[in-house]
Coordinates of C-alpha atoms (C1' of nucleotides) in Angstrom, one line a residue:
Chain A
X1 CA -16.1 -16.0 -15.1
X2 CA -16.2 -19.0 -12.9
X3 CA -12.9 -20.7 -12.4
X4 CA -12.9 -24.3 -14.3
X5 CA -9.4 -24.9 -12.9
X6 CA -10.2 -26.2 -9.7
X7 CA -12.8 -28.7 -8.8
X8 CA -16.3 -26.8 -7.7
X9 CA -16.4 -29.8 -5.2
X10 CA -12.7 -29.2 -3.5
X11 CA -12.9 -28.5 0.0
X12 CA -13.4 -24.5 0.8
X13 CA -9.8 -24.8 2.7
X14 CA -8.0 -25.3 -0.4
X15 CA -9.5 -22.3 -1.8
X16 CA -9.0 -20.2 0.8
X17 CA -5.0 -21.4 1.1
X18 CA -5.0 -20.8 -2.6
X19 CA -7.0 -17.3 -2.8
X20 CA -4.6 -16.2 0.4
X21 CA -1.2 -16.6 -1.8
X22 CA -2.5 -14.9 -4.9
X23 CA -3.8 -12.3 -2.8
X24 CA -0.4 -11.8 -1.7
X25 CA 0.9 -11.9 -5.3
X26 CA -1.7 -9.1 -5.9
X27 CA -0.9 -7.4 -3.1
X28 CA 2.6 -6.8 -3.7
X29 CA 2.3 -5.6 -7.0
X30 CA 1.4 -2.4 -6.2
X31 CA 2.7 -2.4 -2.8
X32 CA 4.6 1.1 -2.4
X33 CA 3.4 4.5 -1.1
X34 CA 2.8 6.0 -4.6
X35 CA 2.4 3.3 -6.7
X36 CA -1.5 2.7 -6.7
X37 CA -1.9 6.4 -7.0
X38 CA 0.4 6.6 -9.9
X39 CA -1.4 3.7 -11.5
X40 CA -5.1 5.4 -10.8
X41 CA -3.9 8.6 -12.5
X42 CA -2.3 6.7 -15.8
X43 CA -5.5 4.7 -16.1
X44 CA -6.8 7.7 -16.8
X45 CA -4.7 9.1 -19.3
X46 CA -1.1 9.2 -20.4
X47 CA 0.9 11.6 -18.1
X48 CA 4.4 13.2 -18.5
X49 CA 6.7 13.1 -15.2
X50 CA 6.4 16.5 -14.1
X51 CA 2.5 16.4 -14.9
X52 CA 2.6 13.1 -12.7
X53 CA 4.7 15.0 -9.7
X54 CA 2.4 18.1 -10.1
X55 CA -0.6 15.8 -9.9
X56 CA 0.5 13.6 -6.9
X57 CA 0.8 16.2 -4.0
X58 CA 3.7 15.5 -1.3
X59 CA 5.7 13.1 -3.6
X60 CA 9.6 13.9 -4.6
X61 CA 11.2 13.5 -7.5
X62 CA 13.5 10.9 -5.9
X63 CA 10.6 8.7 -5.4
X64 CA 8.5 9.2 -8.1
X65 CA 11.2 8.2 -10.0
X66 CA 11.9 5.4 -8.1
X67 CA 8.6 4.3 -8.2
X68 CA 7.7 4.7 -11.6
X69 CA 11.7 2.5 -12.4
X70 CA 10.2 -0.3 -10.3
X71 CA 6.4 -0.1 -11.9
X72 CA 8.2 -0.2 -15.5
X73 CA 10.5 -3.0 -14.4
X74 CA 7.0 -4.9 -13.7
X75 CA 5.6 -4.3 -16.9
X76 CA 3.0 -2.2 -15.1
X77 CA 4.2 0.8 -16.6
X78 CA 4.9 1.8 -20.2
X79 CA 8.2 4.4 -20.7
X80 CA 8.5 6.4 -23.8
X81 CA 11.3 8.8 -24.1
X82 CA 11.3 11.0 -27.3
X83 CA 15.1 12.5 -27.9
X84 CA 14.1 16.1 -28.2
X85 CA 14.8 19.5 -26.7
X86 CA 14.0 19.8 -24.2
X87 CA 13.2 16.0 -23.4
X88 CA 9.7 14.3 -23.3
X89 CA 8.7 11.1 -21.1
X90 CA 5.7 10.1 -21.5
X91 CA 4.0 6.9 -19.1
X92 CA 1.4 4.9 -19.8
X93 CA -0.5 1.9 -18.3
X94 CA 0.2 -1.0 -19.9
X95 CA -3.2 -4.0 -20.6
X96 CA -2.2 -5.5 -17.1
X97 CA -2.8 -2.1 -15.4
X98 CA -5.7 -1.3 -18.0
X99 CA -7.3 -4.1 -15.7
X100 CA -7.3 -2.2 -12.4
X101 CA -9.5 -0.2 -13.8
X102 CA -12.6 -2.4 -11.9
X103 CA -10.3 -2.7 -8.9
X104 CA -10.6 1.4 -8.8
X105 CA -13.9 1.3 -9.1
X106 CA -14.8 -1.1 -6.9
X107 CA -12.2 1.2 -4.3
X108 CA -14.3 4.0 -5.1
X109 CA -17.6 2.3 -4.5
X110 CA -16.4 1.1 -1.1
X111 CA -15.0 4.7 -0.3
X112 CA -18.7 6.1 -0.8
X113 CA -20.5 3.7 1.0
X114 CA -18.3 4.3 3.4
X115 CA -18.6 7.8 3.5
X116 CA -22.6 7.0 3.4
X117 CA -22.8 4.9 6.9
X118 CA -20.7 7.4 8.5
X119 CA -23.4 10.1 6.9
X120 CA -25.8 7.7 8.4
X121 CA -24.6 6.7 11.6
X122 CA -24.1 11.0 13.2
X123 CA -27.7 11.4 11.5
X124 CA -28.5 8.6 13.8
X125 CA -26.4 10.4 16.8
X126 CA -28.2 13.7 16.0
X127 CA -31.3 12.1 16.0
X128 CA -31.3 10.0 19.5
Chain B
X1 CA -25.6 6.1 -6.4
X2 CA -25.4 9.1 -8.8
X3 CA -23.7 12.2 -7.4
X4 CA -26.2 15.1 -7.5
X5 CA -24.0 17.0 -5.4
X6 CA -22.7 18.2 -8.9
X7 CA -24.1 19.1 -12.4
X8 CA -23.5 15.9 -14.6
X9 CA -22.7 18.7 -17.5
X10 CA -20.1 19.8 -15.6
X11 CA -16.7 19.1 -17.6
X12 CA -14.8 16.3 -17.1
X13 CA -11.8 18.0 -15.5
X14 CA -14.1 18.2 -12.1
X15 CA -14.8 14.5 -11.8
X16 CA -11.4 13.9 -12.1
X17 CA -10.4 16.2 -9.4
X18 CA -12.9 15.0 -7.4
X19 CA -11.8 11.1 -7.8
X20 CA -8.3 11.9 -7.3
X21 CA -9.3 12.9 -3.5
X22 CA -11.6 10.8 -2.9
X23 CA -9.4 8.0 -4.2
X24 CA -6.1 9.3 -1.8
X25 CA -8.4 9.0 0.6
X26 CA -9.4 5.5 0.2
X27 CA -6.0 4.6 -0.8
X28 CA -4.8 5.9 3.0
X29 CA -7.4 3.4 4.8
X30 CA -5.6 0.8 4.4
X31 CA -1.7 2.0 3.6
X32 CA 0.4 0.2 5.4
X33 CA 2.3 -3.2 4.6
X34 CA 0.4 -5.9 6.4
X35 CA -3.2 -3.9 6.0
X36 CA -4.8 -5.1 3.0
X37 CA -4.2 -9.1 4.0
X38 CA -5.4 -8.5 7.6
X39 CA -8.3 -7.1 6.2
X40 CA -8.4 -10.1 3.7
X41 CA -8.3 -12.3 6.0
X42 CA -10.9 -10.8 8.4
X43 CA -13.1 -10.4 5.5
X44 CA -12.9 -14.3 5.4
X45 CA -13.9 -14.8 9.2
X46 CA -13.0 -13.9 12.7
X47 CA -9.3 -14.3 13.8
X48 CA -8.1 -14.2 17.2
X49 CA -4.4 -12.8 17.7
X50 CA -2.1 -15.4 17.0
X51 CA -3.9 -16.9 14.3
X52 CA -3.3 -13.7 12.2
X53 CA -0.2 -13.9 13.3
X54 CA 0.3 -17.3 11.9
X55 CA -1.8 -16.8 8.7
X56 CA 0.6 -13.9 7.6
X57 CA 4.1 -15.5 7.3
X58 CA 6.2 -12.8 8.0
X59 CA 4.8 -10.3 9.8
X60 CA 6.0 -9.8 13.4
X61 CA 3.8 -8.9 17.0
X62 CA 5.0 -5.7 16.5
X63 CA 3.9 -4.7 13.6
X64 CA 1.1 -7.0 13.4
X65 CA -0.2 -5.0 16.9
X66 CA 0.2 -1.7 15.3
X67 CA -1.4 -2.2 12.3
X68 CA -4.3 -3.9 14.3
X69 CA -4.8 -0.7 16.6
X70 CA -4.5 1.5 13.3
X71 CA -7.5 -0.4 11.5
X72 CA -9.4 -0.7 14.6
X73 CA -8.9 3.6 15.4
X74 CA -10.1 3.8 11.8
X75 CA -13.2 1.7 12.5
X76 CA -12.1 -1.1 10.4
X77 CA -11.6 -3.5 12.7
X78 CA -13.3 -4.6 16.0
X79 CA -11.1 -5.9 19.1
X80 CA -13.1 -7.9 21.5
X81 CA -11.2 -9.1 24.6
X82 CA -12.2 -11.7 26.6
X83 CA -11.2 -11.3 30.5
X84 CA -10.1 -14.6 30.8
X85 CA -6.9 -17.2 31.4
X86 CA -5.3 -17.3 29.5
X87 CA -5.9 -13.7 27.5
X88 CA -7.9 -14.5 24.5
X89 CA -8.5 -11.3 22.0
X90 CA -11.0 -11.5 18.7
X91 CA -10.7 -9.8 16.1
X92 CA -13.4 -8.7 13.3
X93 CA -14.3 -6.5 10.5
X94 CA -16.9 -4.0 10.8
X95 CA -19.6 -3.4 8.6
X96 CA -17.0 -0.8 6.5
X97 CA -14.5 -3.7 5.7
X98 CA -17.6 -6.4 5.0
X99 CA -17.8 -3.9 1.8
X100 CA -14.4 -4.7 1.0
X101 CA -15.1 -8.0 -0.5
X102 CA -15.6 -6.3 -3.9
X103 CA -12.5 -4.9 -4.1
X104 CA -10.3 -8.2 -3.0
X105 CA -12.9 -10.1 -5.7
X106 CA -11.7 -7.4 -8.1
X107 CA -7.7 -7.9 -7.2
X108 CA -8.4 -11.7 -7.8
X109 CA -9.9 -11.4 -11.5
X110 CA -7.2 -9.4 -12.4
X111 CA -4.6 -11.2 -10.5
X112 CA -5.7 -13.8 -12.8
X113 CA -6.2 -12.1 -16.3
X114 CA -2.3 -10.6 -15.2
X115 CA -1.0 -14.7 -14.9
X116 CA -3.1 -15.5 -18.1
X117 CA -2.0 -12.8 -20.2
X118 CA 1.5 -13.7 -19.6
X119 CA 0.8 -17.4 -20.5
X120 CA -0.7 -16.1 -23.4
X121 CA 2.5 -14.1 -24.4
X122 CA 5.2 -17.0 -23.0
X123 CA 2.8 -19.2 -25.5
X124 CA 3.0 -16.7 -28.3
X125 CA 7.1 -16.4 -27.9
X126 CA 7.3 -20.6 -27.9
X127 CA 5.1 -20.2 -30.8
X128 CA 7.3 -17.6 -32.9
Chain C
dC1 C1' -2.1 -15.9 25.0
dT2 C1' -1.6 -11.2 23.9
dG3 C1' 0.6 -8.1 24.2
dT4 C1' 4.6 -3.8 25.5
dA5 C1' 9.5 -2.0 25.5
dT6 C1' 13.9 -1.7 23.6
dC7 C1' 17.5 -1.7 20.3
dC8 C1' 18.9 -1.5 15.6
dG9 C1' 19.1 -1.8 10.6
dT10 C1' 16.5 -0.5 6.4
dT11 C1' 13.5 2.3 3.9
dT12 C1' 11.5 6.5 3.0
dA13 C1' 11.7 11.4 2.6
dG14 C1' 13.4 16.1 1.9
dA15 C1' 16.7 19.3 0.3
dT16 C1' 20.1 20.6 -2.7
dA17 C1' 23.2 20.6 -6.5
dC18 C1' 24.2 19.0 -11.0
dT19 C1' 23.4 17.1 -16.2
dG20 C1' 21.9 16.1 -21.1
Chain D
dC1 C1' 12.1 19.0 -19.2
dA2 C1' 13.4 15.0 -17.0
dG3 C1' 16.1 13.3 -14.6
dT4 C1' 20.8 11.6 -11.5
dA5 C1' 23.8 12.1 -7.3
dT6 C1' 24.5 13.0 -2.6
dC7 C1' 23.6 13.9 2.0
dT8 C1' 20.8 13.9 6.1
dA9 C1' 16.9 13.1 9.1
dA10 C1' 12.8 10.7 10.1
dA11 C1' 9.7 6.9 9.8
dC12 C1' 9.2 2.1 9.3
dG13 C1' 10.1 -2.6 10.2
dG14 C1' 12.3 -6.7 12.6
dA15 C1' 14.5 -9.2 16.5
dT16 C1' 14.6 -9.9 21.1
dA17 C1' 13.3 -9.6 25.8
dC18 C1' 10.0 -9.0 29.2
dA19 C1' 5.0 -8.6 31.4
dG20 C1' -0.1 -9.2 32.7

DNA sequence: CTGTATCCGTTTAGATACTG
DNA sequence: CAGTATCTAAACGGATACAG
């Protein structure tokens, strides 16, 4: 989708200026240890908390709680609470975080190609 | 690149696995506050010290050092110093980070659909 | 210019106990 | 099950001063 907001012809400064604060914008809204990988398991699936703290290895109640409060709070993160015995919280992504799904993706494709030259590179070692 | 390295019948329950580590592991790369925007920027072109310094409002030498020598001991980043006076220090991504651009291209788009969804819903609340 | 060293406050983290 | 509350320790981050 190219961007008819800004003048094709504006000088590539601009854009970059521009393109650096909504990167930031981005940035931050996942910025926190857990958050990215909490996101990357809902986008998978609805979880409930203690399948999310079984699933995310190393993280404490305390924070996935915390983190999960703060995602909710930027309507990244769904919360629904069903008043049973015993309780039932169930998270889901919301349509904003429906749309990382390419981001994770694109993560992933980075992480092989990475793993690839790396492949490549001691093959080259080995070989010389 | 399809993964032959397992049985595409295999059940779902496997890939999953298998993302979830592989995406921990691409999520640690670049953890750390200031990463992803020096990476940004570096993706852009090559920076010398206190121009990153400058382009990341904020950050301080401190942190801005360490976070340099972290990406740089993860092959992310290449430090080229110059033996001269005064000191001058380059810094630039390696072929690893080049790959990043997808992912940052990726942030952007939905960075954007984020803004224009809420547009969309501020419009629909005028509307209602 | 490009750092390093130090001090200090904030955030993160773990452990434990308790609640609806 | 799904939290909250509290305490403590460690890691992180920021300000300042100093150095090659």
């Amino acid at each position: 989708m190219p961007d008819h907001t800004v003048d094709s012809c504006a000088p590539h400064a601009d854009r970059v200026e521009e393109s650096h604060a909504e990167i930031r914008a981005a940035f931050g809204a996942f910025a926190g240890k857990w958050k990215l990988e909490i996101l990357w398991l809902l986008s998978q699936r609805m979880h409930r908390f203690n399948e999310l703290k079984r699933a995310i290895p190393g993280v404490t109640q305390h924070m996935l709680t915390q983190q999960l409060r703060e995602l909710e709070s930027d309507g990244m993160v769904r919360r629904t609470v069903y008043p049973e015995i015993p309780p039932r919280v169930e998270y889901e992504i919301t349509d904003d975080t429906l749309r990382l799904r390419p981001v994770f993706e694109a993560i992933f494709v980075w992480s092989r190609q990475r793993q690839a030259a790396r492949a490549g590179n001691d093959a080259d070692d080995a070989a010389a």
